[in-house]
PDB file of C-alpha atoms in Angstrom:
ATOM      1  CA  SER A  79       4.357  11.561  10.522  1.00  0.00           C
ATOM      2  CA  GLN A  80       0.557  11.900  10.037  1.00  0.00           C
ATOM      3  CA  THR A  81      -1.773  12.665  12.776  1.00  0.00           C
ATOM      4  CA  ILE A  82      -5.504  13.151  13.150  1.00  0.00           C
ATOM      5  CA  HIS A  83      -7.310  15.207  15.835  1.00  0.00           C
ATOM      6  CA  GLN A  84     -10.918  15.524  16.596  1.00  0.00           C
ATOM      7  CA  TRP A  85     -12.732  17.748  19.166  1.00  0.00           C
ATOM      8  CA  PRO A  86     -14.466  18.083  21.523  1.00  0.00           C
ATOM      9  CA  ALA A  87     -13.808  14.770  23.045  1.00  0.00           C
ATOM     10  CA  THR A  88     -17.097  14.828  24.959  1.00  0.00           C
ATOM     11  CA  LEU A  89     -20.190  16.985  24.868  1.00  0.00           C
ATOM     12  CA  VAL A  90     -23.738  17.011  26.277  1.00  0.00           C
ATOM     13  CA  GLN A  91     -26.177  18.936  24.220  1.00  0.00           C
ATOM     14  CA  PRO A  92     -29.960  19.525  24.683  1.00  0.00           C
ATOM     15  CA  VAL A  93     -32.385  18.216  22.106  1.00  0.00           C
ATOM     16  CA  GLY A  94     -32.868  20.927  19.323  1.00  0.00           C
ATOM     17  CA  SER A  95     -29.537  22.443  19.845  1.00  0.00           C
ATOM     18  CA  PRO A  96     -26.854  22.647  17.073  1.00  0.00           C
ATOM     19  CA  LEU A  97     -23.779  20.590  16.690  1.00  0.00           C
ATOM     20  CA  SER A  98     -20.358  21.035  15.410  1.00  0.00           C
ATOM     21  CA  LEU A  99     -17.540  18.420  15.623  1.00  0.00           C
ATOM     22  CA  GLU A 100     -14.342  19.210  13.983  1.00  0.00           C
ATOM     23  CA  CYS A 101     -11.518  17.044  12.596  1.00  0.00           C
ATOM     24  CA  THR A 102      -8.064  17.964  11.215  1.00  0.00           C
ATOM     25  CA  VAL A 103      -5.379  15.818   9.611  1.00  0.00           C
ATOM     26  CA  GLU A 104      -1.682  16.723   9.599  1.00  0.00           C
ATOM     27  CA  GLY A 105       1.256  15.507   7.728  1.00  0.00           C
ATOM     28  CA  THR A 106      -0.588  14.474   4.506  1.00  0.00           C
ATOM     29  CA  SER A 107      -2.423  16.094   1.711  1.00  0.00           C
ATOM     30  CA  ASN A 108      -5.617  15.315  -0.247  1.00  0.00           C
ATOM     31  CA  PRO A 109      -6.681  12.451   2.031  1.00  0.00           C
ATOM     32  CA  ASN A 110     -10.099  10.712   1.894  1.00  0.00           C
ATOM     33  CA  LEU A 111     -11.813  11.797   5.075  1.00  0.00           C
ATOM     34  CA  TYR A 112     -14.596  10.079   6.843  1.00  0.00           C
ATOM     35  CA  TRP A 113     -17.176  10.480   9.641  1.00  0.00           C
ATOM     36  CA  TYR A 114     -18.397   7.281  11.344  1.00  0.00           C
ATOM     37  CA  ARG A 115     -20.758   6.667  14.240  1.00  0.00           C
ATOM     38  CA  GLN A 116     -20.417   3.737  16.641  1.00  0.00           C
ATOM     39  CA  ALA A 117     -23.450   2.860  18.875  1.00  0.00           C
ATOM     40  CA  ALA A 118     -22.769   1.229  22.146  1.00  0.00           C
ATOM     41  CA  GLY A 119     -21.681  -2.307  21.640  1.00  0.00           C
ATOM     42  CA  ARG A 120     -22.096  -2.243  17.958  1.00  0.00           C
ATOM     43  CA  GLY A 121     -20.048  -1.778  14.796  1.00  0.00           C
ATOM     44  CA  LEU A 122     -19.144   1.294  12.777  1.00  0.00           C
ATOM     45  CA  GLN A 123     -21.693   3.125  10.578  1.00  0.00           C
ATOM     46  CA  LEU A 124     -20.246   5.253   7.848  1.00  0.00           C
ATOM     47  CA  LEU A 125     -22.025   8.652   7.862  1.00  0.00           C
ATOM     48  CA  PHE A 126     -20.106  10.752   5.354  1.00  0.00           C
ATOM     49  CA  TYR A 127     -16.955  10.624   3.190  1.00  0.00           C
ATOM     50  CA  SER A 128     -15.111  13.164   1.200  1.00  0.00           C
ATOM     51  CA  VAL A 129     -12.522  12.760  -1.594  1.00  0.00           C
ATOM     52  CA  GLY A 130     -11.705  16.513  -1.733  1.00  0.00           C
ATOM     53  CA  ILE A 131     -12.529  20.068  -0.726  1.00  0.00           C
ATOM     54  CA  GLY A 132     -16.148  20.683  -0.933  1.00  0.00           C
ATOM     55  CA  GLN A 133     -16.945  17.146  -2.068  1.00  0.00           C
ATOM     56  CA  ILE A 134     -19.196  15.356   0.366  1.00  0.00           C
ATOM     57  CA  SER A 135     -20.963  12.074   0.021  1.00  0.00           C
ATOM     58  CA  SER A 136     -23.709  11.000   2.400  1.00  0.00           C
ATOM     59  CA  GLU A 137     -24.399   7.334   3.266  1.00  0.00           C
ATOM     60  CA  VAL A 138     -27.230   7.704   5.645  1.00  0.00           C
ATOM     61  CA  PRO A 139     -30.067  10.167   5.361  1.00  0.00           C
ATOM     62  CA  GLN A 140     -30.498  12.014   8.607  1.00  0.00           C
ATOM     63  CA  ASN A 141     -30.256  15.453  10.229  1.00  0.00           C
ATOM     64  CA  LEU A 142     -26.608  15.534  10.156  1.00  0.00           C
ATOM     65  CA  SER A 143     -24.416  17.189   7.585  1.00  0.00           C
ATOM     66  CA  ALA A 144     -20.792  17.458   6.833  1.00  0.00           C
ATOM     67  CA  SER A 145     -18.447  20.006   5.301  1.00  0.00           C
ATOM     68  CA  ARG A 146     -14.802  20.046   4.021  1.00  0.00           C
ATOM     69  CA  PRO A 147     -13.827  23.785   3.796  1.00  0.00           C
ATOM     70  CA  GLN A 148     -10.056  22.929   3.656  1.00  0.00           C
ATOM     71  CA  ASP A 149      -8.150  20.004   2.353  1.00  0.00           C
ATOM     72  CA  ARG A 150      -7.362  18.576   5.826  1.00  0.00           C
ATOM     73  CA  GLN A 151     -10.420  19.732   7.727  1.00  0.00           C
ATOM     74  CA  PHE A 152     -13.713  17.923   8.047  1.00  0.00           C
ATOM     75  CA  ILE A 153     -16.742  19.132   9.988  1.00  0.00           C
ATOM     76  CA  LEU A 154     -19.822  17.291  11.197  1.00  0.00           C
ATOM     77  CA  SER A 155     -22.784  19.454  11.865  1.00  0.00           C
ATOM     78  CA  SER A 156     -26.441  19.600  12.860  1.00  0.00           C
ATOM     79  CA  LYS A 157     -28.917  22.379  13.073  1.00  0.00           C
ATOM     80  CA  LYS A 158     -31.119  20.554  15.582  1.00  0.00           C
ATOM     81  CA  LEU A 159     -30.124  17.540  17.503  1.00  0.00           C
ATOM     82  CA  LEU A 160     -32.291  14.650  18.152  1.00  0.00           C
ATOM     83  CA  LEU A 161     -32.127  12.150  21.062  1.00  0.00           C
ATOM     84  CA  SER A 162     -31.089   9.414  18.534  1.00  0.00           C
ATOM     85  CA  ASP A 163     -27.998  11.324  17.478  1.00  0.00           C
ATOM     86  CA  SER A 164     -26.339  10.345  20.774  1.00  0.00           C
ATOM     87  CA  GLY A 165     -23.272   8.149  20.219  1.00  0.00           C
ATOM     88  CA  PHE A 166     -19.618   7.918  19.595  1.00  0.00           C
ATOM     89  CA  TYR A 167     -18.393   9.779  16.485  1.00  0.00           C
ATOM     90  CA  LEU A 168     -15.132   8.989  14.812  1.00  0.00           C
ATOM     91  CA  CYS A 169     -13.313  10.947  12.174  1.00  0.00           C
ATOM     92  CA  ALA A 170     -10.934   8.915   9.948  1.00  0.00           C
ATOM     93  CA  TRP A 171      -8.518   9.470   7.088  1.00  0.00           C
ATOM     94  CA  ASP A 172      -7.329   7.170   4.450  1.00  0.00           C
ATOM     95  CA  ASN A 173      -3.966   7.100   2.657  1.00  0.00           C
ATOM     96  CA  GLY A 174      -5.184   4.770  -0.006  1.00  0.00           C
ATOM     97  CA  ASN A 175      -3.775   1.838   1.906  1.00  0.00           C
ATOM     98  CA  THR A 176      -4.905   2.044   5.578  1.00  0.00           C
ATOM     99  CA  ILE A 177      -7.694   3.972   7.325  1.00  0.00           C
ATOM    100  CA  TYR A 178      -6.685   5.745  10.559  1.00  0.00           C
ATOM    101  CA  PHE A 179      -9.130   6.838  13.174  1.00  0.00           C
ATOM    102  CA  GLY A 180      -9.158   9.846  15.450  1.00  0.00           C
ATOM    103  CA  GLU A 181      -9.664   9.706  19.199  1.00  0.00           C
ATOM    104  CA  GLY A 182     -13.523   9.858  18.995  1.00  0.00           C
ATOM    105  CA  SER A 183     -16.197  12.285  20.282  1.00  0.00           C
ATOM    106  CA  TRP A 184     -18.818  11.203  22.755  1.00  0.00           C
ATOM    107  CA  LEU A 185     -22.039  13.040  22.183  1.00  0.00           C
ATOM    108  CA  THR A 186     -24.998  12.755  24.643  1.00  0.00           C
ATOM    109  CA  VAL A 187     -28.199  14.451  23.571  1.00  0.00           C
ATOM    110  CA  VAL A 188     -30.513  15.162  26.582  1.00  0.00           C
TER     111      VAL A 188
ATOM    112  CA  ASP B  70     -22.263  -7.709   7.045  1.00  0.00           C
ATOM    113  CA  ALA B  71     -18.848  -8.527   8.557  1.00  0.00           C
ATOM    114  CA  LYS B  72     -16.861 -10.992   6.315  1.00  0.00           C
ATOM    115  CA  THR B  73     -14.923 -12.349   9.271  1.00  0.00           C
ATOM    116  CA  THR B  74     -15.509 -14.532  12.317  1.00  0.00           C
ATOM    117  CA  GLN B  75     -13.709 -14.220  15.570  1.00  0.00           C
ATOM    118  CA  PRO B  76     -14.027 -15.764  18.972  1.00  0.00           C
ATOM    119  CA  THR B  77     -16.019 -13.597  21.294  1.00  0.00           C
ATOM    120  CA  SER B  78     -13.395 -13.444  24.018  1.00  0.00           C
ATOM    121  CA  MET B  79     -10.082 -14.744  25.198  1.00  0.00           C
ATOM    122  CA  ASP B  80      -7.884 -14.335  28.274  1.00  0.00           C
ATOM    123  CA  CYS B  81      -4.121 -14.068  28.148  1.00  0.00           C
ATOM    124  CA  ALA B  82      -1.419 -14.003  30.891  1.00  0.00           C
ATOM    125  CA  GLU B  83       0.793 -10.879  31.029  1.00  0.00           C
ATOM    126  CA  GLY B  84       4.098 -11.457  29.374  1.00  0.00           C
ATOM    127  CA  ARG B  85       2.824 -14.402  27.369  1.00  0.00           C
ATOM    128  CA  ALA B  86       2.020 -14.427  23.685  1.00  0.00           C
ATOM    129  CA  ALA B  87      -1.542 -13.840  22.695  1.00  0.00           C
ATOM    130  CA  ASN B  88      -2.796 -15.643  19.590  1.00  0.00           C
ATOM    131  CA  LEU B  89      -5.888 -14.217  18.084  1.00  0.00           C
ATOM    132  CA  PRO B  90      -7.548 -16.275  15.299  1.00  0.00           C
ATOM    133  CA  CYS B  91      -9.823 -14.949  12.566  1.00  0.00           C
ATOM    134  CA  ASN B  92     -11.632 -16.734   9.683  1.00  0.00           C
ATOM    135  CA  HIS B  93     -12.254 -15.178   6.376  1.00  0.00           C
ATOM    136  CA  SER B  94     -13.186 -18.009   4.113  1.00  0.00           C
ATOM    137  CA  THR B  95     -14.844 -15.855   1.565  1.00  0.00           C
ATOM    138  CA  ILE B  96     -11.943 -13.437   1.156  1.00  0.00           C
ATOM    139  CA  SER B  97     -11.415 -12.198  -2.492  1.00  0.00           C
ATOM    140  CA  GLY B  98      -8.049 -12.240  -4.140  1.00  0.00           C
ATOM    141  CA  ASN B  99      -7.540  -8.457  -3.849  1.00  0.00           C
ATOM    142  CA  GLU B 100      -8.726  -8.130  -0.317  1.00  0.00           C
ATOM    143  CA  TYR B 101      -6.244  -7.542   2.595  1.00  0.00           C
ATOM    144  CA  VAL B 102      -6.592  -8.669   6.111  1.00  0.00           C
ATOM    145  CA  TYR B 103      -6.475  -5.754   8.541  1.00  0.00           C
ATOM    146  CA  TRP B 104      -6.368  -5.772  12.371  1.00  0.00           C
ATOM    147  CA  TYR B 105      -7.453  -2.978  14.527  1.00  0.00           C
ATOM    148  CA  ARG B 106      -8.052  -2.780  18.275  1.00  0.00           C
ATOM    149  CA  GLN B 107     -10.288  -0.520  20.289  1.00  0.00           C
ATOM    150  CA  ILE B 108      -9.651   0.336  23.921  1.00  0.00           C
ATOM    151  CA  HIS B 109     -12.767   1.447  25.696  1.00  0.00           C
ATOM    152  CA  SER B 110     -13.888   4.986  24.867  1.00  0.00           C
ATOM    153  CA  GLN B 111     -11.048   5.387  22.220  1.00  0.00           C
ATOM    154  CA  GLY B 112     -11.062   5.253  18.400  1.00  0.00           C
ATOM    155  CA  PRO B 113      -9.890   2.032  16.797  1.00  0.00           C
ATOM    156  CA  GLN B 114      -6.120   1.742  16.483  1.00  0.00           C
ATOM    157  CA  TYR B 115      -4.530   0.290  13.389  1.00  0.00           C
ATOM    158  CA  ILE B 116      -2.301  -2.697  14.214  1.00  0.00           C
ATOM    159  CA  ILE B 117      -1.225  -4.380  11.021  1.00  0.00           C
ATOM    160  CA  HIS B 118      -2.395  -5.658   7.651  1.00  0.00           C
ATOM    161  CA  GLY B 119      -1.305  -8.221   4.975  1.00  0.00           C
ATOM    162  CA  LEU B 120      -2.212  -9.818   1.848  1.00  0.00           C
ATOM    163  CA  LYS B 121      -0.751 -13.288   1.696  1.00  0.00           C
ATOM    164  CA  ASN B 122       2.715 -12.966   3.235  1.00  0.00           C
ATOM    165  CA  ASN B 123       3.309 -13.038   6.988  1.00  0.00           C
ATOM    166  CA  GLU B 124       3.828  -9.545   8.262  1.00  0.00           C
ATOM    167  CA  THR B 125       5.575  -8.184  11.449  1.00  0.00           C
ATOM    168  CA  ASN B 126       5.743  -4.700  12.838  1.00  0.00           C
ATOM    169  CA  GLU B 127       6.541  -3.109  16.256  1.00  0.00           C
ATOM    170  CA  MET B 128       3.212  -4.059  17.596  1.00  0.00           C
ATOM    171  CA  ALA B 129       2.317  -7.653  16.399  1.00  0.00           C
ATOM    172  CA  SER B 130       2.822 -10.297  13.761  1.00  0.00           C
ATOM    173  CA  LEU B 131       0.219 -11.514  11.351  1.00  0.00           C
ATOM    174  CA  ILE B 132       0.228 -15.064  10.065  1.00  0.00           C
ATOM    175  CA  ILE B 133      -2.064 -15.795   7.037  1.00  0.00           C
ATOM    176  CA  THR B 134      -2.610 -19.314   5.909  1.00  0.00           C
ATOM    177  CA  GLU B 135      -1.580 -20.346   2.492  1.00  0.00           C
ATOM    178  CA  ASP B 136      -5.120 -20.553   1.319  1.00  0.00           C
ATOM    179  CA  ARG B 137      -5.809 -17.205   2.987  1.00  0.00           C
ATOM    180  CA  LYS B 138      -9.014 -18.285   4.574  1.00  0.00           C
ATOM    181  CA  SER B 139      -7.808 -17.644   8.042  1.00  0.00           C
ATOM    182  CA  SER B 140      -5.247 -15.714   9.935  1.00  0.00           C
ATOM    183  CA  THR B 141      -3.783 -15.278  13.315  1.00  0.00           C
ATOM    184  CA  LEU B 142      -2.702 -12.048  15.009  1.00  0.00           C
ATOM    185  CA  ILE B 143       0.075 -12.554  17.454  1.00  0.00           C
ATOM    186  CA  LEU B 144       0.968 -10.183  20.343  1.00  0.00           C
ATOM    187  CA  PRO B 145       4.382 -11.412  21.297  1.00  0.00           C
ATOM    188  CA  HIS B 146       4.542 -10.283  24.928  1.00  0.00           C
ATOM    189  CA  ALA B 147       1.024  -9.251  26.114  1.00  0.00           C
ATOM    190  CA  THR B 148       0.790  -6.362  28.661  1.00  0.00           C
ATOM    191  CA  LEU B 149      -2.101  -5.136  30.637  1.00  0.00           C
ATOM    192  CA  ARG B 150      -2.347  -2.241  28.186  1.00  0.00           C
ATOM    193  CA  ASP B 151      -3.177  -4.644  25.409  1.00  0.00           C
ATOM    194  CA  THR B 152      -6.622  -5.401  26.958  1.00  0.00           C
ATOM    195  CA  ALA B 153      -9.047  -4.314  24.193  1.00  0.00           C
ATOM    196  CA  VAL B 154     -11.384  -5.510  21.609  1.00  0.00           C
ATOM    197  CA  TYR B 155      -9.580  -6.695  18.547  1.00  0.00           C
ATOM    198  CA  TYR B 156     -11.164  -6.516  15.172  1.00  0.00           C
ATOM    199  CA  CYS B 157     -10.257  -8.490  12.079  1.00  0.00           C
ATOM    200  CA  ILE B 158     -11.577  -7.113   8.862  1.00  0.00           C
ATOM    201  CA  VAL B 159     -11.013  -7.682   5.152  1.00  0.00           C
ATOM    202  CA  ARG B 160     -10.980  -4.821   2.577  1.00  0.00           C
ATOM    203  CA  VAL B 161      -9.420  -3.918  -0.623  1.00  0.00           C
ATOM    204  CA  ALA B 162      -6.467  -1.490   0.026  1.00  0.00           C
ATOM    205  CA  SER B 163      -7.669   1.331  -2.022  1.00  0.00           C
ATOM    206  CA  PHE B 164      -9.500   4.575  -1.742  1.00  0.00           C
ATOM    207  CA  ASN B 165     -12.664   2.783  -3.065  1.00  0.00           C
ATOM    208  CA  ASP B 166     -13.113   0.443  -0.208  1.00  0.00           C
ATOM    209  CA  TYR B 167     -13.954   2.703   2.623  1.00  0.00           C
ATOM    210  CA  LYS B 168     -17.141   1.086   4.042  1.00  0.00           C
ATOM    211  CA  LEU B 169     -15.425  -0.803   6.825  1.00  0.00           C
ATOM    212  CA  SER B 170     -17.411  -3.650   8.280  1.00  0.00           C
ATOM    213  CA  PHE B 171     -16.424  -4.349  11.909  1.00  0.00           C
ATOM    214  CA  GLY B 172     -17.847  -7.312  13.489  1.00  0.00           C
ATOM    215  CA  ALA B 173     -18.135  -7.868  17.202  1.00  0.00           C
ATOM    216  CA  GLY B 174     -14.444  -8.566  17.460  1.00  0.00           C
ATOM    217  CA  THR B 175     -12.604 -10.492  20.221  1.00  0.00           C
ATOM    218  CA  THR B 176     -12.537  -9.078  23.661  1.00  0.00           C
ATOM    219  CA  VAL B 177      -8.968  -9.774  24.967  1.00  0.00           C
ATOM    220  CA  THR B 178      -8.312  -9.468  28.617  1.00  0.00           C
ATOM    221  CA  VAL B 179      -4.666  -9.598  29.728  1.00  0.00           C
ATOM    222  CA  ARG B 180      -4.350 -10.744  33.367  1.00  0.00           C
ATOM    223  CA  ALA B 181      -1.467 -10.138  35.743  1.00  0.00           C
TER     224      ALA B 181
END
């Protein structure tokens, strides 16, 4: 069966520090991969999606970036975090029929 | 913008069936109805989806009206662990429809 994992689950980072959130999918090949952000009490905002290795599309201009170095690995990064980057980040994968989400990562920028 | 409307909240007694309504009057012919739920501080969990026929799996049943303008998610025997926010969304079941639009959802509270 397919599974998705993302880590770390929670982190507190100072303003201006770098960020790296990692996501891996098991049990499937060539999935579409996504990074979403969910602000408190609000809906999902699509940040990045990828249809293959090295192929990244950005939905929202910001100081975040994404990379897909391997087929089932998706990384969300930032060189310098802002206070406004705080939130709940979700990795997801798509089998062409249903989108499945990871456990989420809580980021607090202080 | 969300294409669905759901009640803000509802309570359910433990062990009883929970019926969650959703209106999607502008649904297109190739759009499916999906249900997810989100327990606090966790990622959304896929529950079920359907096009026009009723669907059932180990978690729930989905009843879609004949005109497809509304649907009902049924949790047959609600437990305390079913307390969550439930989201009804519509999307095309393909790689090209990935910009999920989650509305406010229905906050379901299961009481002992």
